[in-house]
Tab-separated table of C-alpha atoms in Angstrom:
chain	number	residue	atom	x	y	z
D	1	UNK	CA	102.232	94.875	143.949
D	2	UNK	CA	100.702	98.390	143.467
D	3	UNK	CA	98.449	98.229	140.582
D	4	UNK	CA	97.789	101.154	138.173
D	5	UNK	CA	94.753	100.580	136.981
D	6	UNK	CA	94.799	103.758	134.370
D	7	UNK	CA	97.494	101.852	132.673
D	8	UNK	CA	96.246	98.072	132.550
D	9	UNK	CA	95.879	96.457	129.508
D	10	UNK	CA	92.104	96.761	127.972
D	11	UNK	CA	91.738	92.782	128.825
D	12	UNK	CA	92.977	93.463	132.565
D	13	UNK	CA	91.013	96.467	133.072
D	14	UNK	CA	87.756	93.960	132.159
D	15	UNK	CA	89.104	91.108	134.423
D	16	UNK	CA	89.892	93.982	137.255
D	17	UNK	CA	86.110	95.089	136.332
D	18	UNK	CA	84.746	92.001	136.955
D	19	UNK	CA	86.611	89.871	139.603
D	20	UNK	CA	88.524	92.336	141.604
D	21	UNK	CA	92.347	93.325	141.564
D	22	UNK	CA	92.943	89.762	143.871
D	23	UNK	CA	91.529	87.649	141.452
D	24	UNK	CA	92.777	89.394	138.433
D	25	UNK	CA	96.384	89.039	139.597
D	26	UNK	CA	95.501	85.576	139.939
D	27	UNK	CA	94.465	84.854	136.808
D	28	UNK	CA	97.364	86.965	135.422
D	29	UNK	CA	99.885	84.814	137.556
D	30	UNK	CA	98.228	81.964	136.551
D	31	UNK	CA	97.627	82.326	132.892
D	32	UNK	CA	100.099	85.154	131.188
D	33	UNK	CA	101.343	84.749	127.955
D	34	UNK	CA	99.056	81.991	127.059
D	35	UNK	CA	96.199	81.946	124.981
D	36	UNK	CA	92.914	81.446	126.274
D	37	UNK	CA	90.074	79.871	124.314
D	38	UNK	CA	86.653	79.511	126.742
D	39	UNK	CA	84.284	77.225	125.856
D	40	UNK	CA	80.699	78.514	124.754
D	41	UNK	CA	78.770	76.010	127.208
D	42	UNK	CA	79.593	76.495	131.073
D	43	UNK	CA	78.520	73.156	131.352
D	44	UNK	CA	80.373	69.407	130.149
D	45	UNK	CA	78.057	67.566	127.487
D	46	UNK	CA	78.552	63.984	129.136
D	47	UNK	CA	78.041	65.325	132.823
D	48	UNK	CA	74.811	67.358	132.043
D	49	UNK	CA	73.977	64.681	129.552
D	50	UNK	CA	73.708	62.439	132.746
D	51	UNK	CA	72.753	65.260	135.396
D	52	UNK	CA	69.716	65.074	132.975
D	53	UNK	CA	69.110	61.836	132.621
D	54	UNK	CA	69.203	61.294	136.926
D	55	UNK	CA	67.042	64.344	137.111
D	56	UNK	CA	63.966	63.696	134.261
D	57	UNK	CA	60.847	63.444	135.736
D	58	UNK	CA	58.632	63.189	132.329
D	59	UNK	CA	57.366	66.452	132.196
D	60	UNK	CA	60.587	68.697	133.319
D	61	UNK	CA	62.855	68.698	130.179
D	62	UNK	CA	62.559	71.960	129.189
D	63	UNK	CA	63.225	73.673	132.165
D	64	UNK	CA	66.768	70.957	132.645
D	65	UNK	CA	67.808	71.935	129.382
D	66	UNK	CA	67.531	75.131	129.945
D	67	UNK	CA	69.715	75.153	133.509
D	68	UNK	CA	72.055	73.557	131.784
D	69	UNK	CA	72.194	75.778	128.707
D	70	UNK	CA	71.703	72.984	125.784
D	71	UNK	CA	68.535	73.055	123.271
D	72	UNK	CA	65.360	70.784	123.765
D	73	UNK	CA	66.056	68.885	120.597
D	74	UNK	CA	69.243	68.057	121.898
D	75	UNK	CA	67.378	66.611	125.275
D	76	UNK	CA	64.810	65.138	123.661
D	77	UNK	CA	67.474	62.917	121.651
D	78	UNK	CA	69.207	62.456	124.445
D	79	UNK	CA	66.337	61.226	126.343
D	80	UNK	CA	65.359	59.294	122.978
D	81	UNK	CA	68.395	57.488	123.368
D	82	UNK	CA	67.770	56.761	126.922
């Protein structure tokens, strides 16, 4: 499929932008007509909830919270609850 890009839709134009006109066909395949909502947090609650739990040393919270993109408070209950 010859794509015009000078024609795409605004939202295609960003996905061509940003992963390439392979992966943008892929997603349009994949996903067309649907409605996509994308979750705020790249990571899952429970499995960095435990990735943090295996990984706490005692002194690195802050820096595990932050990889995985939830607040201290958050961590420090979770390691609370521990």
């Amino acid at each position: 499929m010859d794509i015009d890009y000078n024609v795409l839709h605004p939202f295609y134009k960003t996905l061509y932008d940003l992963v390439g006109e392979e992966n943008m066909l892929k997603i349009y395949d994949e996903y067309r007509g649907m409605q996509i909502s994308v979750p705020m947090k790249l990571y899952d609650r429970n499995l960095a909830a435990e990735k943090i739990r295996q990984e706490y040393d005692g002194t690195n919270l802050t820096e595990l919270t932050k990889r995985y993109g939830y607040s201290q408070r958050w961590g420090s209950n979770l390691i609370k609850d521990k």
